[in-house]
Amino acid sequence: MGAQMESWDAERADRAVTVLKAVADPSRYRLLWALSGAELPVSALAELLGAHVAATSQHLAKLRSAGLVTSRRDGTRIFYRAAGPGVRALLEEASVVALAASAEGVSAAPAAEAAAPVRATRRARAPRPVTE
């Protein structure tokens, strides 16, 4: 029974990580937030993001593959909505956790500072000689 439970937990964790990865983009987070309150066409969502329809459609495809949005066609237009109330709950919980983490002094700044020397090192490399 232990191996079965372990396998189930691993599969469940993989699905959860897929959902979290889909949400882990500011544009997709904003799309989900909008779609958790209304059904909207791609054109309205693109306007909301200030992005091209094609880029917005790619974000929506990721969200759809993660099971976070559903769509319906009405003539030539496709309308999207959140897959259920759990989507809004996920976004709200992420917001609460982020607020609590920032209140405790945890931020993205340490990660950015850790990456800075790598970027500086890359810039400091001498250019390769051009050969003809």
Tab-separated table of C-alpha atoms in Angstrom:
chain	number	residue	atom	x	y	z
A	1	MET	CA	0.000	0.000	0.000
A	2	GLY	CA	2.906	2.375	0.740
A	3	ALA	CA	4.213	2.258	-2.852
A	4	GLN	CA	0.727	2.920	-4.230
A	5	MET	CA	0.261	5.927	-1.977
A	6	GLU	CA	3.737	7.235	-2.865
A	7	SER	CA	2.990	6.883	-6.587
A	8	TRP	CA	-0.352	8.664	-6.197
A	9	ASP	CA	1.293	11.493	-4.268
A	10	ALA	CA	3.975	11.903	-6.947
A	11	GLU	CA	1.337	12.063	-9.686
A	12	ARG	CA	-0.708	14.570	-7.707
A	13	ALA	CA	2.393	16.675	-7.080
A	14	ASP	CA	3.229	16.625	-10.804
A	15	ARG	CA	-0.278	17.869	-11.653
A	16	ALA	CA	-0.036	20.599	-9.009
A	17	VAL	CA	3.337	21.730	-10.354
A	18	THR	CA	1.881	21.888	-13.876
A	19	VAL	CA	-0.865	24.195	-12.583
A	20	LEU	CA	1.590	26.357	-10.653
A	21	LYS	CA	3.898	26.670	-13.667
A	22	ALA	CA	0.953	27.765	-15.809
A	23	VAL	CA	0.077	30.492	-13.290
A	24	ALA	CA	3.723	31.525	-12.765
A	25	ASP	CA	3.633	34.278	-15.367
A	26	PRO	CA	2.259	37.781	-14.708
A	27	SER	CA	0.254	37.832	-17.942
A	28	ARG	CA	-1.327	34.446	-17.301
A	29	TYR	CA	-2.080	35.418	-13.692
A	30	ARG	CA	-3.869	38.553	-14.929
A	31	LEU	CA	-5.760	36.544	-17.554
A	32	LEU	CA	-6.927	34.061	-14.948
A	33	TRP	CA	-7.963	36.835	-12.587
A	34	ALA	CA	-10.092	38.436	-15.328
A	35	LEU	CA	-11.536	35.089	-16.405
A	36	SER	CA	-12.444	34.112	-12.867
A	37	GLY	CA	-14.962	36.948	-12.909
A	38	ALA	CA	-16.223	36.918	-16.488
A	39	GLU	CA	-16.270	35.088	-19.781
A	40	LEU	CA	-14.281	37.094	-22.336
A	41	PRO	CA	-13.154	36.831	-25.964
A	42	VAL	CA	-9.477	36.723	-26.896
A	43	SER	CA	-9.600	40.254	-28.310
A	44	ALA	CA	-10.773	41.717	-24.970
A	45	LEU	CA	-8.139	39.700	-23.099
A	46	ALA	CA	-5.395	40.913	-25.453
A	47	GLU	CA	-6.518	44.497	-24.859
A	48	LEU	CA	-6.486	43.908	-21.105
A	49	LEU	CA	-2.861	42.726	-21.319
A	50	GLY	CA	-1.815	45.294	-23.895
A	51	ALA	CA	-0.549	42.388	-25.981
A	52	HIS	CA	-1.136	40.967	-29.445
A	53	VAL	CA	-3.951	38.477	-29.903
A	54	ALA	CA	-1.431	35.802	-30.956
A	55	ALA	CA	0.593	36.166	-27.736
A	56	THR	CA	-2.589	36.154	-25.666
A	57	SER	CA	-3.763	33.010	-27.457
A	58	GLN	CA	-0.482	31.278	-26.564
A	59	HIS	CA	-0.976	32.142	-22.898
A	60	LEU	CA	-4.542	30.849	-23.061
A	61	ALA	CA	-3.363	27.598	-24.658
A	62	LYS	CA	-0.999	27.016	-21.702
A	63	LEU	CA	-3.793	27.739	-19.251
A	64	ARG	CA	-6.155	25.439	-21.128
A	65	SER	CA	-3.610	22.593	-21.201
A	66	ALA	CA	-3.206	22.953	-17.422
A	67	GLY	CA	-6.985	22.689	-17.039
A	68	LEU	CA	-7.390	26.223	-15.710
A	69	VAL	CA	-9.595	27.676	-18.454
A	70	THR	CA	-12.314	26.406	-20.736
A	71	SER	CA	-13.471	27.860	-24.021
A	72	ARG	CA	-16.513	27.957	-26.242
A	73	ARG	CA	-16.909	29.088	-29.823
A	74	ASP	CA	-19.620	31.522	-30.876
A	75	GLY	CA	-19.368	31.952	-34.622
A	76	THR	CA	-15.824	33.099	-35.312
A	77	ARG	CA	-15.130	34.253	-31.751
A	78	ILE	CA	-13.766	32.102	-28.955
A	79	PHE	CA	-14.753	32.955	-25.400
A	80	TYR	CA	-12.749	31.861	-22.373
A	81	ARG	CA	-13.622	31.481	-18.703
A	82	ALA	CA	-11.994	30.039	-15.595
A	83	ALA	CA	-12.505	26.296	-15.268
A	84	GLY	CA	-14.218	26.696	-11.894
A	85	PRO	CA	-14.276	28.567	-8.604
A	86	GLY	CA	-11.078	26.801	-7.530
A	87	VAL	CA	-9.125	28.955	-9.993
A	88	ARG	CA	-10.082	32.188	-8.209
A	89	ALA	CA	-9.350	30.521	-4.863
A	90	LEU	CA	-5.863	29.547	-6.124
A	91	LEU	CA	-5.137	33.128	-7.214
A	92	GLU	CA	-6.410	34.575	-3.945
A	93	GLU	CA	-4.363	32.104	-1.894
A	94	ALA	CA	-1.235	32.898	-3.905
A	95	SER	CA	-1.844	36.576	-3.207
A	96	VAL	CA	-2.241	35.923	0.526
A	97	VAL	CA	0.947	33.832	0.655
A	98	ALA	CA	2.853	36.487	-1.319
A	99	LEU	CA	1.653	39.225	1.017
A	100	ALA	CA	2.644	37.199	4.084
A	101	ALA	CA	6.062	36.455	2.588
A	102	SER	CA	6.684	40.144	1.827
A	103	ALA	CA	5.588	41.079	5.357
A	104	GLU	CA	8.224	38.675	6.684
A	105	GLY	CA	10.885	40.348	4.553
A	106	VAL	CA	11.084	37.624	1.905
A	107	SER	CA	11.285	39.022	-1.593
A	108	ALA	CA	12.581	38.278	-5.056
A	109	ALA	CA	15.523	40.648	-4.475
A	110	PRO	CA	17.936	38.002	-3.090
A	111	ALA	CA	17.453	35.893	-6.220
A	112	ALA	CA	18.096	38.910	-8.434
A	113	GLU	CA	21.224	39.813	-6.456
A	114	ALA	CA	22.505	36.259	-6.705
A	115	ALA	CA	22.063	36.356	-10.477
A	116	ALA	CA	23.762	39.745	-10.872
A	117	PRO	CA	27.372	38.465	-10.694
A	118	VAL	CA	26.593	35.956	-13.447
A	119	ARG	CA	25.297	38.694	-15.729
A	120	ALA	CA	28.282	40.883	-14.882
A	121	THR	CA	30.656	38.025	-15.671
A	122	ARG	CA	29.010	37.478	-19.024
A	123	ARG	CA	29.356	41.146	-19.927
A	124	ALA	CA	33.002	41.200	-18.860
A	125	ARG	CA	34.038	38.459	-21.299
A	126	ALA	CA	36.222	39.611	-24.131
A	127	PRO	CA	34.586	39.530	-27.545
A	128	ARG	CA	35.617	36.684	-29.783
A	129	PRO	CA	37.845	37.641	-32.682
A	130	VAL	CA	36.084	37.836	-36.020
A	131	THR	CA	37.505	35.405	-38.551
A	132	GLU	CA	36.846	35.571	-42.251
